[in-house]
Coordinates of C-alpha atoms in Angstrom, one line a residue:
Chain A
X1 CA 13.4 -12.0 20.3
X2 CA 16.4 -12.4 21.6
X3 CA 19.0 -9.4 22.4
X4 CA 22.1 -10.9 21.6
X5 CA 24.0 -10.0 18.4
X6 CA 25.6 -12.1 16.4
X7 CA 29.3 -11.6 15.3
X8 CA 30.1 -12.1 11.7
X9 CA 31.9 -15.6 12.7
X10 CA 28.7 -16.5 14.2
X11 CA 26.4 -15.5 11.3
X12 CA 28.3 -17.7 9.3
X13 CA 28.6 -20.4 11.1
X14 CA 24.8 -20.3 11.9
X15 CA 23.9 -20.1 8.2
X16 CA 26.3 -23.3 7.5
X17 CA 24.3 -25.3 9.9
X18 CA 21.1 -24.4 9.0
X19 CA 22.2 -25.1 5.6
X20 CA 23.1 -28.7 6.5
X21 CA 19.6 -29.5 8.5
X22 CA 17.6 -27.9 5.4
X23 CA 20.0 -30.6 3.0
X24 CA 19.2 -33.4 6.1
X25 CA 16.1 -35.9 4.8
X26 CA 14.7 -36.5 8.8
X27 CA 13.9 -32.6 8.2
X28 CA 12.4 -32.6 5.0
X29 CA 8.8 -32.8 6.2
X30 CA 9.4 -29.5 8.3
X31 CA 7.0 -27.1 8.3
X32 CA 8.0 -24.7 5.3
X33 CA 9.4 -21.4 6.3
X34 CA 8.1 -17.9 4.9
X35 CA 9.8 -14.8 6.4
X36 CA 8.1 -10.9 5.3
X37 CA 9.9 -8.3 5.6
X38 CA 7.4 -4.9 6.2
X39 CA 4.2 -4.8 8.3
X40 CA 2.1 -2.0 6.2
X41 CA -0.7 -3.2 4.0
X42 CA 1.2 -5.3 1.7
X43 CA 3.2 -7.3 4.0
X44 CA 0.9 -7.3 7.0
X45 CA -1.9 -9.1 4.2
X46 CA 0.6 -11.4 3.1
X47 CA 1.7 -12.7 6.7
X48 CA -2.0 -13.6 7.2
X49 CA -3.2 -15.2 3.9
X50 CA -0.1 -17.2 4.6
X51 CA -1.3 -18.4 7.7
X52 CA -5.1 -18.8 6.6
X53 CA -4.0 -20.6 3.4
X54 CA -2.3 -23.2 5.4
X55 CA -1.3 -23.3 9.0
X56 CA 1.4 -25.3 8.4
X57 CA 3.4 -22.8 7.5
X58 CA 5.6 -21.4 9.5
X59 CA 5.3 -17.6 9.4
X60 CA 7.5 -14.7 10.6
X61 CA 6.8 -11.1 10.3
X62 CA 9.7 -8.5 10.5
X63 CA 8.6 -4.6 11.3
X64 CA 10.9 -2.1 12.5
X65 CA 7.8 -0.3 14.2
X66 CA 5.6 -1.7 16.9
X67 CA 2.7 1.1 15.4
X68 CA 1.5 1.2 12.3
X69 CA 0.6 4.6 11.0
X70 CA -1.6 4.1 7.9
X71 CA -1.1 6.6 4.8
X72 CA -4.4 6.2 3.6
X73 CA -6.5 8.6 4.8
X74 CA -3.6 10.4 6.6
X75 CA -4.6 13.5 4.8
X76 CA -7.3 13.9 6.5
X77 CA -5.5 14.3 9.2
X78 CA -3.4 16.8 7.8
X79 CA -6.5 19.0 6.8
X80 CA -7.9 19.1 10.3
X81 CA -10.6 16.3 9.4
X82 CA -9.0 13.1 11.7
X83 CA -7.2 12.4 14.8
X84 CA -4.1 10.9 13.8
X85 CA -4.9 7.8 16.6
X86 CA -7.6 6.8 13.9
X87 CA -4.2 5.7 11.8
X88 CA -2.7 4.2 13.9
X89 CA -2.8 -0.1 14.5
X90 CA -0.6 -2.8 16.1
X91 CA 0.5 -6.0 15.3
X92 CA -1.2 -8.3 18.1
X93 CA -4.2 -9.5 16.5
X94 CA -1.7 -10.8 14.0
X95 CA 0.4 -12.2 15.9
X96 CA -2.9 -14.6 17.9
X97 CA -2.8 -15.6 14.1
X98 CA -0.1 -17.6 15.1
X99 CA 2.3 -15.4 13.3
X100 CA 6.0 -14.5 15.2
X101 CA 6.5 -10.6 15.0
X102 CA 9.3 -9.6 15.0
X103 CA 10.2 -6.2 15.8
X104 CA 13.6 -5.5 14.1
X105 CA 14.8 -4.3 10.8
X106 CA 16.3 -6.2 8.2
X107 CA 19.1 -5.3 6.8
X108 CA 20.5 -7.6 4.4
X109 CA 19.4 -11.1 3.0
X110 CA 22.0 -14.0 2.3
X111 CA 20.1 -15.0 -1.4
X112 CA 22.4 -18.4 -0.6
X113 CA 21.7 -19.0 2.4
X114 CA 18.4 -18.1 2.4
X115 CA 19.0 -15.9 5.6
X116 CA 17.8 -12.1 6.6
X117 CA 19.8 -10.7 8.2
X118 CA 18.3 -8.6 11.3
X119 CA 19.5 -5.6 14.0
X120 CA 18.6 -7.3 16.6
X121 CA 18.5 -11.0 17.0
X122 CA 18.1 -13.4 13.8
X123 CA 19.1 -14.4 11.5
X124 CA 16.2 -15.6 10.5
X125 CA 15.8 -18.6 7.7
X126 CA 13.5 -18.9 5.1
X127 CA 12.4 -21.4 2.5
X128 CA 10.1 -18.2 0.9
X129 CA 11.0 -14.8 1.4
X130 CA 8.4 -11.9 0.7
X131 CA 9.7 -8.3 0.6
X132 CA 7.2 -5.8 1.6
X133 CA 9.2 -2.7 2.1
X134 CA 7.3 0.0 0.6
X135 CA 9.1 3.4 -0.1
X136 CA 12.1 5.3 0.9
X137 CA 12.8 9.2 -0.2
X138 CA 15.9 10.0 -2.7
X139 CA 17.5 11.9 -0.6
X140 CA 20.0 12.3 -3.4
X141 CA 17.5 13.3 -6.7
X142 CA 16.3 16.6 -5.1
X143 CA 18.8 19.0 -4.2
X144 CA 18.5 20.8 -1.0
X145 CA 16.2 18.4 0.2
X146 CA 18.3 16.4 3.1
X147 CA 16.7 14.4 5.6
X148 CA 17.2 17.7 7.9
X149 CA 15.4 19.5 5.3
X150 CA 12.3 17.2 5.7
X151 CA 12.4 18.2 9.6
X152 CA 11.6 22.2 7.7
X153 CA 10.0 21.3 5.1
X154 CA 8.0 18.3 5.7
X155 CA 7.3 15.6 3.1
X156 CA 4.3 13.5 5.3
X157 CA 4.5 10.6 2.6
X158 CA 5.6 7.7 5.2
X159 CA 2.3 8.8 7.6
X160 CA 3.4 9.5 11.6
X161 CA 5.9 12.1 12.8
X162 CA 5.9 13.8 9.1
X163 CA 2.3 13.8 9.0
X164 CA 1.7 15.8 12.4
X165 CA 4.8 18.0 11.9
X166 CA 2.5 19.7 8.5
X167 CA -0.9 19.7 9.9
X168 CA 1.3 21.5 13.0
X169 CA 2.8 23.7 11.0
X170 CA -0.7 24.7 8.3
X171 CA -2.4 24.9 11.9
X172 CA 0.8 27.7 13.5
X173 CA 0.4 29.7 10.0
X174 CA -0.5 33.0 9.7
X175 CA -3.8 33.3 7.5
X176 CA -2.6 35.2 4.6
X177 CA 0.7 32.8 4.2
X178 CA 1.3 31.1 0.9
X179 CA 1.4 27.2 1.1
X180 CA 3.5 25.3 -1.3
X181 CA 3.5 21.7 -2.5
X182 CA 6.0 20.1 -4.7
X183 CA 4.9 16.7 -6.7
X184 CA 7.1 14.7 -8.4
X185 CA 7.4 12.8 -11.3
X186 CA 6.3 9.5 -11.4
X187 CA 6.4 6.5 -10.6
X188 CA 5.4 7.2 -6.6
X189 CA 3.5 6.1 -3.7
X190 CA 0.0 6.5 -4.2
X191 CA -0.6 8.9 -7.4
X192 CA -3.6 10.6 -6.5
X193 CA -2.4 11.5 -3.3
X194 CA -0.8 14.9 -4.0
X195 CA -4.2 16.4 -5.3
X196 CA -6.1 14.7 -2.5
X197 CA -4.1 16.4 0.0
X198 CA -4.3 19.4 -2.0
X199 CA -8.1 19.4 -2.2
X200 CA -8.0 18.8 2.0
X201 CA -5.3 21.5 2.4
X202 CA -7.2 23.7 0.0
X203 CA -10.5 22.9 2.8
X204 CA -8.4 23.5 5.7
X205 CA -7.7 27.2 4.2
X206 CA -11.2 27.6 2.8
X207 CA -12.6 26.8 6.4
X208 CA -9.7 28.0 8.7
X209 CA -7.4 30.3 7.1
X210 CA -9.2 31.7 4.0
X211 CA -6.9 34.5 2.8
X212 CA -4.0 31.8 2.4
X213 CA -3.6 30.0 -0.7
X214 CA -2.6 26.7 -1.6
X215 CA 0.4 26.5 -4.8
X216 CA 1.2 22.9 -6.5
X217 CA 4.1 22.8 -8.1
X218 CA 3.8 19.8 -10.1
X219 CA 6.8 17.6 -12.4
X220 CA 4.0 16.3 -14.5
X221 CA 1.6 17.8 -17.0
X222 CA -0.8 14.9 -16.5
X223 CA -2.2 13.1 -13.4
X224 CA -4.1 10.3 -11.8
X225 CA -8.0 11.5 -11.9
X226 CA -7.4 14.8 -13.3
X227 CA -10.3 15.4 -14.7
X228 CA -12.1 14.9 -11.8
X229 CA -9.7 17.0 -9.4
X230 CA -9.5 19.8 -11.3
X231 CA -13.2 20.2 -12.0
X232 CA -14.1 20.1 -7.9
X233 CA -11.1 22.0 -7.7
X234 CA -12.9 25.2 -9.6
X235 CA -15.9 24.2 -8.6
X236 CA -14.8 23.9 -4.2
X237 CA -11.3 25.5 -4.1
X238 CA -11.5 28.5 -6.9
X239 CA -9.8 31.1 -4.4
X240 CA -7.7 28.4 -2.6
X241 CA -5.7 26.2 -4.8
X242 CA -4.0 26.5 -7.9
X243 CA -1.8 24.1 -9.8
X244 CA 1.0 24.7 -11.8
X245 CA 2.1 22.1 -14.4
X246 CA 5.4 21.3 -15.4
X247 CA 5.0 22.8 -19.2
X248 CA 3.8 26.0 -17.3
X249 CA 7.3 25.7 -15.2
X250 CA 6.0 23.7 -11.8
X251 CA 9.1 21.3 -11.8
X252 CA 10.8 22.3 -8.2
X253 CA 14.6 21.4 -9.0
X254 CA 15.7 22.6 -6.0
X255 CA 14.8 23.6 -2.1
X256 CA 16.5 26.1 0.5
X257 CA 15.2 24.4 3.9
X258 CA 17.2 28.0 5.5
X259 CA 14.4 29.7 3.8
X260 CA 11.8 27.4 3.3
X261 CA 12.2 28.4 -0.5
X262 CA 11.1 26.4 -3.6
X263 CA 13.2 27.2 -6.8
X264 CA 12.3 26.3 -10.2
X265 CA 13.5 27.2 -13.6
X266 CA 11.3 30.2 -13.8
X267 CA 11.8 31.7 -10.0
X268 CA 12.1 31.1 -5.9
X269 CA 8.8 30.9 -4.2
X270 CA 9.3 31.5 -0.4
X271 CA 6.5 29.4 1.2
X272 CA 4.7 29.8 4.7
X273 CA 4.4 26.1 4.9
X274 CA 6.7 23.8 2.1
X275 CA 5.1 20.9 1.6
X276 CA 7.6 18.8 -0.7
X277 CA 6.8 15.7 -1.8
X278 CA 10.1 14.1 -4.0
X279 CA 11.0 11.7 -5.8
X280 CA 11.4 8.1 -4.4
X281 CA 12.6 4.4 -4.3
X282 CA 11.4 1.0 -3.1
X283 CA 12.0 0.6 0.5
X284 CA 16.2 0.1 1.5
X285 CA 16.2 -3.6 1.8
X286 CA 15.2 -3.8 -1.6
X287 CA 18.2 -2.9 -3.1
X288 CA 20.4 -4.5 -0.3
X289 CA 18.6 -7.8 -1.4
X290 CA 19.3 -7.3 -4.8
X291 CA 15.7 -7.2 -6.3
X292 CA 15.6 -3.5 -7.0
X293 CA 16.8 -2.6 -10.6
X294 CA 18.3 0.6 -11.5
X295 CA 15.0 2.4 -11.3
X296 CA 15.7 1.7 -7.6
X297 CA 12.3 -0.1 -8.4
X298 CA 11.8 -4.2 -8.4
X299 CA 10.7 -6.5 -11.2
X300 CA 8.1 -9.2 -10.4
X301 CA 6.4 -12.2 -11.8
X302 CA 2.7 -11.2 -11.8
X303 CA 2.0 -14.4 -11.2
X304 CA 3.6 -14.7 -8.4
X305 CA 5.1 -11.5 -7.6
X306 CA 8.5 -13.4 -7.2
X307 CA 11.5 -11.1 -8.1
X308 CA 12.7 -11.6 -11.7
X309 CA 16.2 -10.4 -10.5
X310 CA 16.4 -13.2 -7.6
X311 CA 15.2 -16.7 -7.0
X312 CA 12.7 -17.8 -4.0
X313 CA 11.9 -13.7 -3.2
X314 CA 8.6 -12.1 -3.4
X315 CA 8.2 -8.5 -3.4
X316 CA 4.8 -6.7 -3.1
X317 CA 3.1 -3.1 -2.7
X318 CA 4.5 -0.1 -3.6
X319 CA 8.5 -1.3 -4.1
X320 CA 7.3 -3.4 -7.2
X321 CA 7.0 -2.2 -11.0
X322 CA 3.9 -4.0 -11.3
X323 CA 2.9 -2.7 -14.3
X324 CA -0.6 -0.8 -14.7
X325 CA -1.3 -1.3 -10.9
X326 CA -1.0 1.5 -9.1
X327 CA 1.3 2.2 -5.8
X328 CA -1.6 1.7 -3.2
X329 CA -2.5 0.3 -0.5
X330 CA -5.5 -1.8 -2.1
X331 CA -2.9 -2.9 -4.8
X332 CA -0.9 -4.2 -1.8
X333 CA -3.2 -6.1 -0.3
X334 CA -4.6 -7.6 -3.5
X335 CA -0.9 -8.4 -4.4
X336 CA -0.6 -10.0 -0.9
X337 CA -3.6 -12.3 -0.9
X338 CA -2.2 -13.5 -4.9
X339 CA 1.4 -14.1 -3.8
X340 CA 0.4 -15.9 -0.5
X341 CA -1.7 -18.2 -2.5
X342 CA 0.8 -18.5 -5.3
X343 CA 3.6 -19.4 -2.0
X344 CA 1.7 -22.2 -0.8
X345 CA 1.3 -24.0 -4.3
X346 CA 4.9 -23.5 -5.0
X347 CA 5.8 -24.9 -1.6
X348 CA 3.7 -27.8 -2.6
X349 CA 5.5 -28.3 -6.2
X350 CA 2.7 -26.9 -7.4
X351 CA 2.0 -24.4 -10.2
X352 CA 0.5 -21.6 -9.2
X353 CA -2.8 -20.1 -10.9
X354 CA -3.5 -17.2 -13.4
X355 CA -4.7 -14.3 -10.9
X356 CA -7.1 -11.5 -11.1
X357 CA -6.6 -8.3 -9.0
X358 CA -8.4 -5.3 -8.3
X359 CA -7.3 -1.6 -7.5
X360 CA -9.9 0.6 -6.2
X361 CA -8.6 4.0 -4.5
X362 CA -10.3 6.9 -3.3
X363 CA -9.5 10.2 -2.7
X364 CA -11.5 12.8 -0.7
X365 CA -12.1 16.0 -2.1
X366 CA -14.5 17.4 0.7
X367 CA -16.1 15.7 3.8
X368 CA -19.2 14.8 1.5
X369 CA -17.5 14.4 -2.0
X370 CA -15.3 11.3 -2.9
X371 CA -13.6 9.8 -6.0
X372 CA -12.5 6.8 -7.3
X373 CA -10.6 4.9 -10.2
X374 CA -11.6 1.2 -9.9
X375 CA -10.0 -1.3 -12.8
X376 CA -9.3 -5.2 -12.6
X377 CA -5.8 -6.0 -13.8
X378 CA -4.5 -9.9 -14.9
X379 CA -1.0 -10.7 -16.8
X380 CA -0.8 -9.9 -20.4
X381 CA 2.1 -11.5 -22.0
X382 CA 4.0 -11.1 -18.3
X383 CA 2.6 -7.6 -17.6
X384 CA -0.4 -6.6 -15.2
X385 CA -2.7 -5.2 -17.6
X386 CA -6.3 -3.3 -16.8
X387 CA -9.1 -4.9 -18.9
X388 CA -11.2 -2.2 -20.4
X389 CA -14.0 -1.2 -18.3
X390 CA -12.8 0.1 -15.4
X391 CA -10.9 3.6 -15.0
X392 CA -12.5 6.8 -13.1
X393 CA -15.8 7.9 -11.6
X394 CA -18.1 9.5 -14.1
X395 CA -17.4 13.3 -14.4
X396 CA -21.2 14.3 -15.0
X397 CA -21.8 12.7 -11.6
X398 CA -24.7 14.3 -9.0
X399 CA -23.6 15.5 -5.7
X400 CA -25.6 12.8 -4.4
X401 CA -22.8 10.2 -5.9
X402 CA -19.7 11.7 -4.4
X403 CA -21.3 11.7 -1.2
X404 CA -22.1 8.3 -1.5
X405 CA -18.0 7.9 -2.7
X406 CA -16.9 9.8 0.4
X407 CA -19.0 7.0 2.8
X408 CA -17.9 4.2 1.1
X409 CA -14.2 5.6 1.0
X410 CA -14.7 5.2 4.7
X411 CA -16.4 1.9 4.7
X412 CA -13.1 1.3 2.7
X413 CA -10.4 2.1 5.1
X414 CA -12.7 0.5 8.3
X415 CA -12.8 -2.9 5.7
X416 CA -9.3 -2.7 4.2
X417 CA -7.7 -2.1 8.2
X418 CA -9.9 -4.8 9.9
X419 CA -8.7 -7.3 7.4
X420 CA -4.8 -6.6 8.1
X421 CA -4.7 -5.4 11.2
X422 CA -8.3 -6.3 13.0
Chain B
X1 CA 15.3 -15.5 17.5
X2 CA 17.8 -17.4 16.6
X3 CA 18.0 -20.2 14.2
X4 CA 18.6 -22.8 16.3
X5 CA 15.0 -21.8 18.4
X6 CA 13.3 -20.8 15.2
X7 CA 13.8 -24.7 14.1
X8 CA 12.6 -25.5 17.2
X9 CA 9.4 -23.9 16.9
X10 CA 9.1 -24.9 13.3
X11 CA 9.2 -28.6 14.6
X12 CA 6.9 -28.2 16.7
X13 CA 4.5 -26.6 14.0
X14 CA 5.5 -29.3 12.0
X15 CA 4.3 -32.0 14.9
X16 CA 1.1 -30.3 15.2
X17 CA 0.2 -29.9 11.6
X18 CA -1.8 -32.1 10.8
X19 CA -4.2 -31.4 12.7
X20 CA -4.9 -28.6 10.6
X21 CA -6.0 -28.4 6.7
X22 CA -5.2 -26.3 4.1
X23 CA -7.8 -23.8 2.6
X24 CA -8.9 -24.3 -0.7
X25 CA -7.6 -21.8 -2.9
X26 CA -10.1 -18.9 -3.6
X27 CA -10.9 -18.6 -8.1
X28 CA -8.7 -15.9 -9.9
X29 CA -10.1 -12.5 -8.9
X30 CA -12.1 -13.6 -5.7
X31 CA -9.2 -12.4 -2.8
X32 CA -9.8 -8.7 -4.0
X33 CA -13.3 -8.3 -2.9
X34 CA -12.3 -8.4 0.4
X35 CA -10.3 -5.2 -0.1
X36 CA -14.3 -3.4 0.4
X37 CA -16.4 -6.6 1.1
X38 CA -15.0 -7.1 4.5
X39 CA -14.2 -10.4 5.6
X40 CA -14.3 -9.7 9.5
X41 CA -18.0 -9.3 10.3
X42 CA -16.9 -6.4 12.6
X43 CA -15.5 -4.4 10.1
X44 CA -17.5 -1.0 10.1
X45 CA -18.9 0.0 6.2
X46 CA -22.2 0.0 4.7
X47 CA -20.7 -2.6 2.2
X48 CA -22.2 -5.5 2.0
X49 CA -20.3 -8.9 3.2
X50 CA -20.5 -12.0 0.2
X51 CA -19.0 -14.5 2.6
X52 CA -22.0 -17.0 2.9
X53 CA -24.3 -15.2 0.9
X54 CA -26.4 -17.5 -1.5
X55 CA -24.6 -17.8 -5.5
X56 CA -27.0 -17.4 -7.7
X57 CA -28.0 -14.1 -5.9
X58 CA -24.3 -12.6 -6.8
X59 CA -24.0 -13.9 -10.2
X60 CA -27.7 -12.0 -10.6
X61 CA -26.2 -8.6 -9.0
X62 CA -22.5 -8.9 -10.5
X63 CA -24.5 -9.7 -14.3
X64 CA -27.1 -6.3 -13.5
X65 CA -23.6 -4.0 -12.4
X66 CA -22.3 -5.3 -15.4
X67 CA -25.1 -4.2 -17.7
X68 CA -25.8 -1.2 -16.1
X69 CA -29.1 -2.4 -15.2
X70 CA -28.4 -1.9 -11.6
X71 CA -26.8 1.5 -10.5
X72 CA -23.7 1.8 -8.6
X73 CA -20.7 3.6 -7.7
X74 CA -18.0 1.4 -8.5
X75 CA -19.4 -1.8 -8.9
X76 CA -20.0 -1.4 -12.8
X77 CA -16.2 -0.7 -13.3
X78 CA -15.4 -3.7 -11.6
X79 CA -17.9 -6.4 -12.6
X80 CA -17.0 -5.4 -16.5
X81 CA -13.3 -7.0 -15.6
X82 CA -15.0 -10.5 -15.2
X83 CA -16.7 -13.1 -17.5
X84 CA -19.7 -15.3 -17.0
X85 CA -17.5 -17.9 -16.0
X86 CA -15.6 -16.8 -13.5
X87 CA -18.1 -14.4 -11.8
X88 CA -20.0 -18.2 -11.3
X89 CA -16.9 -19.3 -9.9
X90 CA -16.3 -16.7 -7.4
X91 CA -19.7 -16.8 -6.2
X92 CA -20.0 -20.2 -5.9
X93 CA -16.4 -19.4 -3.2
X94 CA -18.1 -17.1 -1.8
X95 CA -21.5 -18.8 -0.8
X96 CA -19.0 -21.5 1.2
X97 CA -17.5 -19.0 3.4
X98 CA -18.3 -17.9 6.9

């Protein structure tokens, strides 16, 4: 990378000659240029099936961090069950791929040009841009909660700093303290993740602090693999965790970070430990590349996955609205693996091919019990649609099966982080 | 990087691309198995890999999760999302990886 900025005059200059060598014919066998923009599951995958699919391509992978901390599983760190280091990966087995890292972050994208626009260095062209930006918090839809607010009262939903700062602060408590957790409405980042994180909050008090008590606040009245939650929850957490809906008043409207207080419609709860989870968007450059709609959320081909709102940009993982596929880091990478193949026939003049995905997310209720939804998804008149047969692990299930859930949910996260990162 | 050294390096990709060949694409649904069947032989999970594993002996266990004839945890959810068809296809992909 290099260290020098470039001045406006200079950007534009640079984007003007690049323009004119892309127009040039003695350039037109160049290697085709794909830029990503986010190094998490989604965009990490893509980056490589681009470079597997063809080698020919050149490949360039923009990520603000030089450590990935992965979200998946991160609540088992926050219940006392995993060392955060077990999260954590870097970026130089993808780059021996042949891939350029580059550690920077984007901040706009010239749609004309075909430029991003970087904070260090760049630009960078691209004949094929893939956005892989996964959240950002709206720090403007809850009010109270203020990105010094989430220093107090921590959100942990981008896993690192925020993730240590709540297991920290469950581990400094008092037993006896009351432990709060707001959930939002949806759409969000990974939907089951709130009641797994309750379930391994709810473990951490049963084992460590048993006179506490875990409180969900919830926005909705219905959630990802309820069922199945809230029948371990009586069965493991009975004295430990208890979840209020939103009909029965759980909708937090508001937070004071001065006294770690929750308010709702029907009263303040003053909390030992806040955790708030609230509502969100698809990552910044999102919006500042104009593929984000006004549900701060992007339209995709599911195809694809190229925006509908903008020509020759891709957008995958949790930023998209990608109909009945969840926000998850499966989803990503299934979404990844599809839009690099889908690149490299466009590229070609090709048309790209009908895909099939699959979403398949655990959560971990216990050390020993695990649960899954598991569905195949494919376009239905533009829309990714589930076929009928998939949905949630059986409810009657022995104990012997969520056991065998909770291995393979670890199987899972070995398999899913040796592919991107390994 | 700047453009000028980015084309550089993408000409030089360019020069030594044909030495390399593009991957045939994998059938519609077969790049999400590697999401649990892991690709790198390393990967640590009692899963087990389908890269090089012989055809017919998926299509037979993909056809008995699909009935229910042979128990499983997730594997019945899935292999109801796929027909006859393409279940032969993916198989077939997967018996010719490494």
């Amino acid at each position: 990378m290099s260290p020098r900025r470039f001045n406006r005059r200079e950007f534009l200059t640079s984007n003007a000659a690049v323009a004119s060598l892309i127009a040039a014919p003695a350039l037109a066998q160049a290697a085709p240029r794909v830029v990503v923009v986010g190094g998490g599951f989604a965009g990490a995958s893509a980056a490589r099936a681009l470079k597997k699919a063809d080698p020919r391509i050149a490949v360039t992978l923009v990520e603000t961090s030089r450590t990935f901390t992965a979200c998946p599983f991160s609540n088992g760190v926050i219940g006392g069950l995993r060392d955060i280091k077990a999260q954590q990966f870097g970026y130089d087995k993808i780059a021996a791929d042949g891939i350029q890292v580059a550690f920077a972050t984007a901040t706009g994208v010239n749609q004309q040009a075909r430029t991003v626009a970087l904070d260090s260095g760049g630009p960078l062209s691209y004949d094929r841009l893939v956005l892989a930006p996964g959240i950002d918090i709206r720090w403007d839809a809850l009010p109270g909660y203020t990105e010094a607010a989430a220093e107090k009262m921590p959100h942990a939903w981008k896993a690192g700093e925020q993730t240590m700062l709540l297991r920290r602060q469950l581990e400094a408590m008092e037993d006896g303290g009351a432990v709060f957790m707001a959930a939002p409405a949806n759409p969000f980042r990974c939907p089951p993740g709130p009641y797994e994180r309750a379930c391994l909050i709810a473990y951490y008090l049963k084992t460590k602090k048993p006179r506490s008590k875990l409180i969900v606040l919830d926005a909705k009245d219905q959630f990802s693999k309820q069922r199945l939650f809230q029948n371990a929850w009586k069965e493991l957490y009975p004295d430990h965790l208890e979840w209020v809906s939103l009909s029965s008043g759980g909708k937090v409207t508001s937070v004071d970070p001065a006294t770690n207080t929750l308010i709702t419609d029907f009263g303040n709860h003053k909390a030992a430990v806040a955790n708030v989870i609230p509502p969100q968007k698809a990552g910044r450059i999102a919006e500042a590349a104009g593929v984000a709609d006004r549900s701060g959320w992007c339209p995709i081909d599911p195809v694809t996955f190229e925006s509908k709102l903008q020509a020759n940009i891709h957008v995958l993982g949790d930023a998209t609205i990608a109909g009945a596929m969840p926000k998850s880091a499966f989803t990503g990478n299934a979404q990844a693996k599809v839009c690099a193949a889908a690149i490299v026939k466009l590229l070609a003049g090709e048309k790209p091919s009908d895909p099939k995905l699959i979403n398949t997310c655990y959560s971990v209720i216990a050390p020993d019990y695990g649960i899954t939804v598991a569905d195949v998804y494919h376009p239905v008149n533009g829309v990714l649609t589930a076929i009928p047969g998939g949905g949630v692990s059986p409810t009657d299930a022995p104990a012997s099966f969520r056991a065998q859930e909770a291995m393979f949910a670890e199987g899972w996260f070995n398999t899913i982080t040796s592919e991107v990162f390994g | 990087m700047n453009a000028t050294r980015l084309l550089a390096v993408a000409v030089v990709v360019a020069s030594i691309a044909p030495a390399f060949a593009a991957s045939p694409e994998p059938p519609a649904g077969a790049s999400s198995c590697s999401g649990c069947h892991a690709a790198n032989a390393a990967a640590n999970t009692p899963v087990p890999r389908l890269a090089g594993r012989n055809a017919a002996e998926i299509v037979t266990q993909m056809q008995a999760f699909r009935s229910g004839a042979q128990p499983s945890t997730v594997m019945d959810r899935i292999a109801k999302g796929y027909s006859d068809a393409e279940i032969a296809a993916i198989a077939t992909w997967y018996a010719q990886q490494k």
